[in-house]
Short mmCIF file of C-alpha atoms in Angstrom, two decimals:
data_model
loop_
_atom_site.label_atom_id
_atom_site.label_comp_id
_atom_site.label_asym_id
_atom_site.label_seq_id
_atom_site.Cartn_x
_atom_site.Cartn_y
_atom_site.Cartn_z
CA MET Y 23 90.46 -76.10 -47.54
CA THR Y 24 91.99 -74.06 -49.99
CA LEU Y 25 92.98 -70.65 -50.03
CA ARG Y 26 92.46 -68.77 -53.37
CA ASN Y 27 93.20 -64.64 -53.61
CA LEU Y 28 94.59 -64.91 -50.08
CA THR Y 29 98.08 -63.00 -51.53
CA PRO Y 30 100.55 -64.99 -51.20
CA PHE Y 31 99.43 -68.40 -50.04
CA LEU Y 32 98.68 -70.63 -53.10
CA MET Y 33 96.83 -73.96 -50.65
CA LEU Y 34 96.52 -75.10 -46.91
CA ASP Y 35 96.19 -79.22 -47.76
CA HIS Y 36 94.96 -81.23 -43.87
CA PHE Y 37 95.89 -84.51 -44.54
CA HIS Y 38 95.74 -87.50 -43.50
CA VAL Y 39 97.18 -90.13 -45.45
CA SER Y 40 95.96 -93.59 -45.33
CA LYS Y 41 97.67 -96.48 -46.15
CA GLY Y 42 98.44 -97.23 -49.39
CA ALA Y 43 98.12 -93.73 -50.26
CA GLY Y 44 100.22 -91.00 -50.84
CA PHE Y 45 101.94 -88.82 -53.73
CA PRO Y 46 104.68 -90.35 -56.07
CA ASP Y 47 106.64 -88.48 -58.05
CA HIS Y 48 105.33 -84.81 -59.32
CA PRO Y 49 106.47 -81.63 -60.85
CA HIS Y 50 107.04 -77.89 -58.63
CA ARG Y 51 107.63 -74.56 -60.74
CA GLY Y 52 106.94 -70.48 -59.17
CA GLN Y 53 106.22 -71.57 -55.37
CA ALA Y 54 107.64 -72.83 -52.08
CA THR Y 55 105.89 -75.18 -50.44
CA VAL Y 56 105.79 -76.62 -46.27
CA THR Y 57 105.21 -79.71 -45.14
CA TYR Y 58 104.20 -79.37 -41.64
CA MET Y 59 104.15 -82.72 -39.27
CA LEU Y 60 101.95 -82.96 -36.32
CA GLU Y 61 101.46 -86.95 -36.68
CA GLY Y 62 103.45 -90.00 -37.79
CA THR Y 63 106.22 -89.61 -40.59
CA SER Y 64 106.70 -89.23 -43.80
CA ARG Y 65 109.79 -89.62 -46.40
CA HIS Y 66 110.65 -87.42 -49.17
CA GLU Y 67 112.87 -86.97 -52.64
CA ASP Y 68 113.88 -85.39 -55.11
CA SER Y 69 115.93 -85.47 -58.39
CA ALA Y 70 118.39 -83.22 -57.27
CA GLY Y 71 119.04 -86.36 -54.80
CA HIS Y 72 117.97 -84.75 -51.75
CA LYS Y 73 116.30 -86.92 -49.44
CA GLY Y 74 115.31 -87.90 -45.82
CA THR Y 75 112.31 -88.63 -43.14
CA ILE Y 76 109.61 -85.25 -41.65
CA GLU Y 77 109.29 -86.70 -38.22
CA THR Y 78 106.25 -86.31 -35.90
CA GLY Y 79 106.94 -82.34 -35.12
CA GLY Y 80 109.46 -81.30 -37.59
CA VAL Y 81 108.91 -79.52 -40.90
CA GLN Y 82 110.29 -78.81 -44.12
CA TRP Y 83 110.45 -75.59 -46.32
CA MET Y 84 111.04 -76.76 -50.71
CA CYS Y 85 111.43 -74.17 -52.44
CA ALA Y 86 110.77 -75.50 -55.99
CA GLY Y 87 111.55 -72.35 -57.90
CA LYS Y 88 112.63 -72.78 -61.30
CA GLY Y 89 112.31 -76.59 -61.32
CA ILE Y 90 112.20 -79.55 -59.09
CA ILE Y 91 110.71 -83.86 -59.50
CA HIS Y 92 110.29 -85.21 -55.94
CA ALA Y 93 107.72 -87.49 -54.36
CA GLU Y 94 106.52 -87.16 -50.58
CA MET Y 95 105.66 -90.83 -49.21
CA PRO Y 96 103.51 -91.69 -45.32
CA VAL Y 97 105.49 -93.84 -43.64
CA HIS Y 98 102.80 -96.61 -42.22
CA LEU Y 99 104.03 -98.78 -38.81
CA ASP Y 100 102.27 -101.14 -36.77
CA GLY Y 101 101.17 -99.32 -33.91
CA ALA Y 102 101.82 -95.73 -35.23
CA PRO Y 103 99.40 -93.03 -36.03
CA ASP Y 104 98.95 -92.38 -39.52
CA PRO Y 105 100.96 -89.91 -41.12
CA ARG Y 106 98.94 -86.36 -40.30
CA GLY Y 107 100.09 -82.97 -40.87
CA LEU Y 108 99.76 -78.93 -43.12
CA GLN Y 109 100.84 -77.96 -46.40
CA LEU Y 110 100.95 -74.99 -47.22
CA TRP Y 111 101.72 -73.55 -50.25
CA VAL Y 112 102.96 -69.91 -50.68
CA ASP Y 113 103.56 -67.83 -53.44
CA LEU Y 114 106.87 -66.99 -54.72
CA PRO Y 115 107.80 -63.55 -55.57
CA LYS Y 116 108.61 -63.37 -59.06
CA GLU Y 117 112.10 -62.27 -59.35
CA PHE Y 118 112.65 -66.11 -57.22
CA LYS Y 119 110.31 -68.41 -59.55
CA MET Y 120 113.15 -69.24 -61.79
CA SER Y 121 115.55 -69.63 -58.35
CA ASP Y 122 117.46 -72.53 -58.19
CA PRO Y 123 115.50 -75.01 -55.81
CA SER Y 124 116.57 -75.82 -52.21
CA TYR Y 125 115.68 -77.20 -48.63
CA GLN Y 126 115.32 -75.61 -44.96
CA GLU Y 127 113.95 -79.00 -42.39
CA LEU Y 128 114.09 -78.85 -38.38
CA GLY Y 129 113.22 -81.72 -37.15
CA PRO Y 130 110.52 -81.70 -33.43
CA ASP Y 131 113.49 -80.13 -31.21
CA GLN Y 132 114.99 -77.91 -33.73
CA ILE Y 133 112.10 -75.56 -34.68
CA PRO Y 134 112.40 -72.68 -30.60
CA VAL Y 135 109.50 -72.48 -28.69
CA ALA Y 136 108.34 -68.92 -27.56
CA TYR Y 137 106.69 -68.96 -23.31
CA PRO Y 138 104.81 -65.61 -23.77
CA ASN Y 139 103.76 -66.20 -19.96
CA GLY Y 140 107.03 -67.86 -18.90
CA PRO Y 141 107.36 -71.22 -19.56
CA GLU Y 142 105.10 -72.74 -16.48
CA GLY Y 143 102.01 -70.71 -18.27
CA ALA Y 144 99.11 -71.78 -20.33
CA VAL Y 145 100.53 -71.19 -23.78
CA LYS Y 146 103.58 -72.12 -25.72
CA VAL Y 147 104.43 -70.81 -29.48
CA LYS Y 148 106.44 -73.10 -31.83
CA VAL Y 149 108.35 -70.89 -34.33
CA ILE Y 150 108.46 -72.80 -37.40
CA SER Y 151 109.16 -69.01 -39.44
CA GLY Y 152 109.24 -65.28 -38.12
CA LYS Y 153 109.57 -64.20 -34.96
CA SER Y 154 107.09 -64.55 -31.57
CA HIS Y 155 107.64 -63.47 -28.95
CA GLY Y 156 111.27 -62.76 -29.28
CA VAL Y 157 112.29 -65.95 -30.80
CA GLU Y 158 112.85 -65.93 -33.93
CA SER Y 159 112.50 -69.31 -36.55
CA PRO Y 160 116.40 -69.83 -38.65
CA VAL Y 161 114.21 -70.83 -41.68
CA ARG Y 162 114.70 -67.78 -44.44
CA PRO Y 163 112.17 -67.72 -46.52
CA LEU Y 164 112.30 -66.26 -50.05
CA GLY Y 165 109.47 -63.76 -49.36
CA GLY Y 166 107.88 -62.89 -45.80
CA CYS Y 167 105.75 -65.55 -44.43
CA TRP Y 168 105.43 -66.48 -40.97
CA PHE Y 169 104.28 -69.61 -39.02
CA PHE Y 170 103.10 -70.29 -35.98
CA HIS Y 171 101.72 -73.82 -33.79
CA VAL Y 172 100.39 -72.36 -31.02
CA ILE Y 173 99.35 -74.64 -28.05
CA PHE Y 174 97.63 -73.97 -25.03
CA LYS Y 175 97.78 -76.55 -22.17
CA ASP Y 176 95.00 -74.19 -20.22
CA ALA Y 177 92.69 -71.35 -21.47
CA GLY Y 178 94.69 -67.86 -21.80
CA THR Y 179 94.72 -64.65 -24.04
CA ILE Y 180 97.92 -64.10 -26.61
CA PHE Y 181 99.17 -60.96 -28.40
CA GLN Y 182 101.13 -62.06 -31.19
CA ASP Y 183 102.82 -59.03 -33.62
CA ILE Y 184 101.65 -59.16 -36.98
CA PRO Y 185 103.74 -56.66 -39.32
CA ALA Y 186 101.44 -54.07 -40.56
CA GLY Y 187 99.45 -54.92 -44.00
CA TRP Y 188 100.29 -58.72 -44.08
CA THR Y 189 97.37 -61.55 -45.19
CA SER Y 190 97.30 -63.63 -42.11
CA PHE Y 191 94.62 -66.41 -40.61
CA ILE Y 192 94.13 -68.18 -38.79
CA TYR Y 193 93.77 -72.89 -38.99
CA ILE Y 194 92.24 -74.44 -35.73
CA LEU Y 195 93.23 -78.03 -35.27
CA LYS Y 196 91.67 -78.48 -31.62
CA GLY Y 197 89.73 -77.06 -29.08
CA SER Y 198 88.56 -72.83 -29.25
CA ILE Y 199 89.17 -69.77 -29.88
CA LEU Y 200 87.89 -65.99 -29.67
CA VAL Y 201 90.33 -63.36 -32.10
CA GLY Y 202 90.61 -59.86 -30.86
CA SER Y 203 86.99 -58.58 -29.38
CA GLU Y 204 85.01 -61.14 -31.09
CA SER Y 205 82.16 -62.83 -28.68
CA LEU Y 206 81.68 -65.77 -30.60
CA PRO Y 207 83.74 -68.98 -30.43
CA GLN Y 208 85.72 -70.55 -32.94
CA ASP Y 209 85.72 -74.16 -32.99
CA SER Y 210 88.29 -77.16 -34.49
CA PHE Y 211 88.53 -77.47 -38.63
CA HIS Y 212 87.53 -73.46 -39.30
CA THR Y 213 89.20 -70.79 -40.90
CA LEU Y 214 89.71 -66.81 -39.88
CA VAL Y 215 90.97 -64.93 -41.83
CA LEU Y 216 92.24 -61.74 -40.33
CA THR Y 217 91.70 -58.30 -41.16
CA HIS Y 218 95.33 -56.08 -42.59
CA GLU Y 219 94.89 -52.42 -42.05
CA SER Y 220 97.63 -50.46 -42.53
CA ASP Y 221 96.89 -49.37 -38.68
CA GLU Y 222 96.86 -53.15 -37.21
CA SER Y 223 100.55 -54.17 -36.02
CA GLY Y 224 98.94 -58.02 -34.85
CA VAL Y 225 95.92 -60.23 -33.89
CA ALA Y 226 94.89 -61.10 -29.35
CA VAL Y 227 93.93 -64.74 -29.68
CA THR Y 228 92.30 -66.51 -26.29
CA ALA Y 229 91.87 -70.65 -25.84
CA THR Y 230 88.43 -70.36 -24.82
CA LYS Y 231 89.67 -73.68 -23.04
CA GLY Y 232 92.80 -75.87 -22.50
CA ASP Y 233 94.11 -78.36 -25.11
CA THR Y 234 93.46 -75.63 -27.78
CA GLU Y 235 95.59 -76.37 -30.62
CA PHE Y 236 95.77 -73.49 -33.80
CA VAL Y 237 98.41 -72.28 -36.17
CA LEU Y 238 98.59 -68.41 -37.84
CA ILE Y 239 100.46 -67.99 -40.72
CA ALA Y 240 101.45 -64.44 -41.97
CA GLY Y 241 102.76 -63.39 -45.59
CA GLU Y 242 103.92 -60.31 -47.27
CA PRO Y 243 101.08 -59.66 -50.26
CA LEU Y 244 102.19 -60.02 -53.43
CA ASP Y 245 101.77 -57.17 -56.58
CA GLN Y 246 101.87 -59.58 -59.80
CA GLU Y 247 98.93 -61.87 -60.65
CA VAL Y 248 98.62 -65.82 -59.61
CA PHE Y 249 98.70 -67.95 -63.54
CA GLN Y 250 98.38 -71.63 -61.69
CA TYR Y 251 98.45 -74.97 -63.77
CA GLY Y 252 98.16 -77.75 -61.18
CA PRO Y 253 101.79 -77.75 -59.68
CA PHE Y 254 103.43 -74.96 -61.24
CA VAL Y 255 102.36 -70.82 -59.97
CA MET Y 256 103.71 -68.42 -62.48
CA THR Y 257 101.88 -64.70 -63.00
CA ASN Y 258 100.93 -64.91 -66.67
CA ARG Y 259 99.79 -67.88 -69.58
CA GLU Y 260 102.88 -67.80 -71.49
CA GLU Y 261 105.12 -67.89 -68.23
CA ILE Y 262 103.21 -72.13 -67.69
CA GLN Y 263 103.28 -72.68 -71.85
CA LYS Y 264 107.43 -72.01 -71.16
CA THR Y 265 106.78 -74.22 -68.18
CA LEU Y 266 105.54 -76.77 -69.82
CA LEU Y 267 107.71 -76.68 -72.83
CA ASP Y 268 110.48 -76.80 -69.99
CA TYR Y 269 109.29 -79.83 -68.22
CA GLN Y 270 108.53 -81.61 -71.45
CA MET Y 271 111.44 -80.83 -72.97
CA GLY Y 272 113.79 -81.73 -69.86
CA LYS Y 273 115.01 -78.31 -69.55
CA ASN Y 274 115.58 -74.85 -67.05
CA GLY Y 275 115.31 -77.05 -63.71
CA PHE Y 276 113.67 -80.11 -65.15
CA GLU Y 277 116.90 -81.88 -66.66
CA LYS Y 278 115.85 -85.05 -65.18
CA ALA Y 279 112.34 -84.62 -65.60
CA HIS Y 280 111.79 -88.19 -68.00
CA THR Y 281 114.75 -90.37 -66.01
CA TRP Y 282 114.53 -90.10 -62.72
CA LYS Y 283 112.48 -92.36 -60.95
CA SER Y 284 112.69 -92.25 -56.80
CA GLU Y 285 112.74 -95.30 -54.35
CA ILE Y 286 110.48 -94.26 -52.23
CA ALA Y 287 107.35 -94.22 -54.87
CA HIS Y 288 108.64 -97.16 -56.97
#
């Protein structure tokens, strides 16, 4: 699914990578990509010499900044599930679009967990970024962005604080939920865009049954244009033209564009 004109979000992809597929060497500029593995594992490698593996339940928060070439390739093992996960693209504030690339990675045991109703309660919240019920993630995005994986083992309700005026949405992974005072349940694989009035401070979500999971993602809106050409996200046509020239000429972040090849994709 795509999220268009929902600043600062550019895209959310719920991916399932079958054997023989993957994302070989490709460039980025001007956005952050957040990869959260739900099942299986995926390897990554980039032109700056960074490489690693994202395990089930782990996350990689990559700020492409002024430019990077990288590859993302799934790991297929006999008897193991196919890699499945979420990849979120977040627009960078214009003042950070030409920053140096950076990574923040958390393994499955490094993502802090909040228990709104106590450890024995019906719900837990994996705090990938932001703050939930007194628990804060160590991830520090460039620009405001909160990302929670909410897991109900039984039916129940939570209230999650969201900064006033922020853009926010829910994507349901499994089960069924009610949002706020709504009476119509929403089921798996639906995206719910939340209101963001200045007097609203968060959202109440009710799981109508056990084994319900969703992600709740919120971000600070950006007062800037989105001008996107594939994996390049800038604020106007001239910046995109300059990006294409930089890529062709191998400069300003793309110095290795025509010489580097990943090991995992070749």
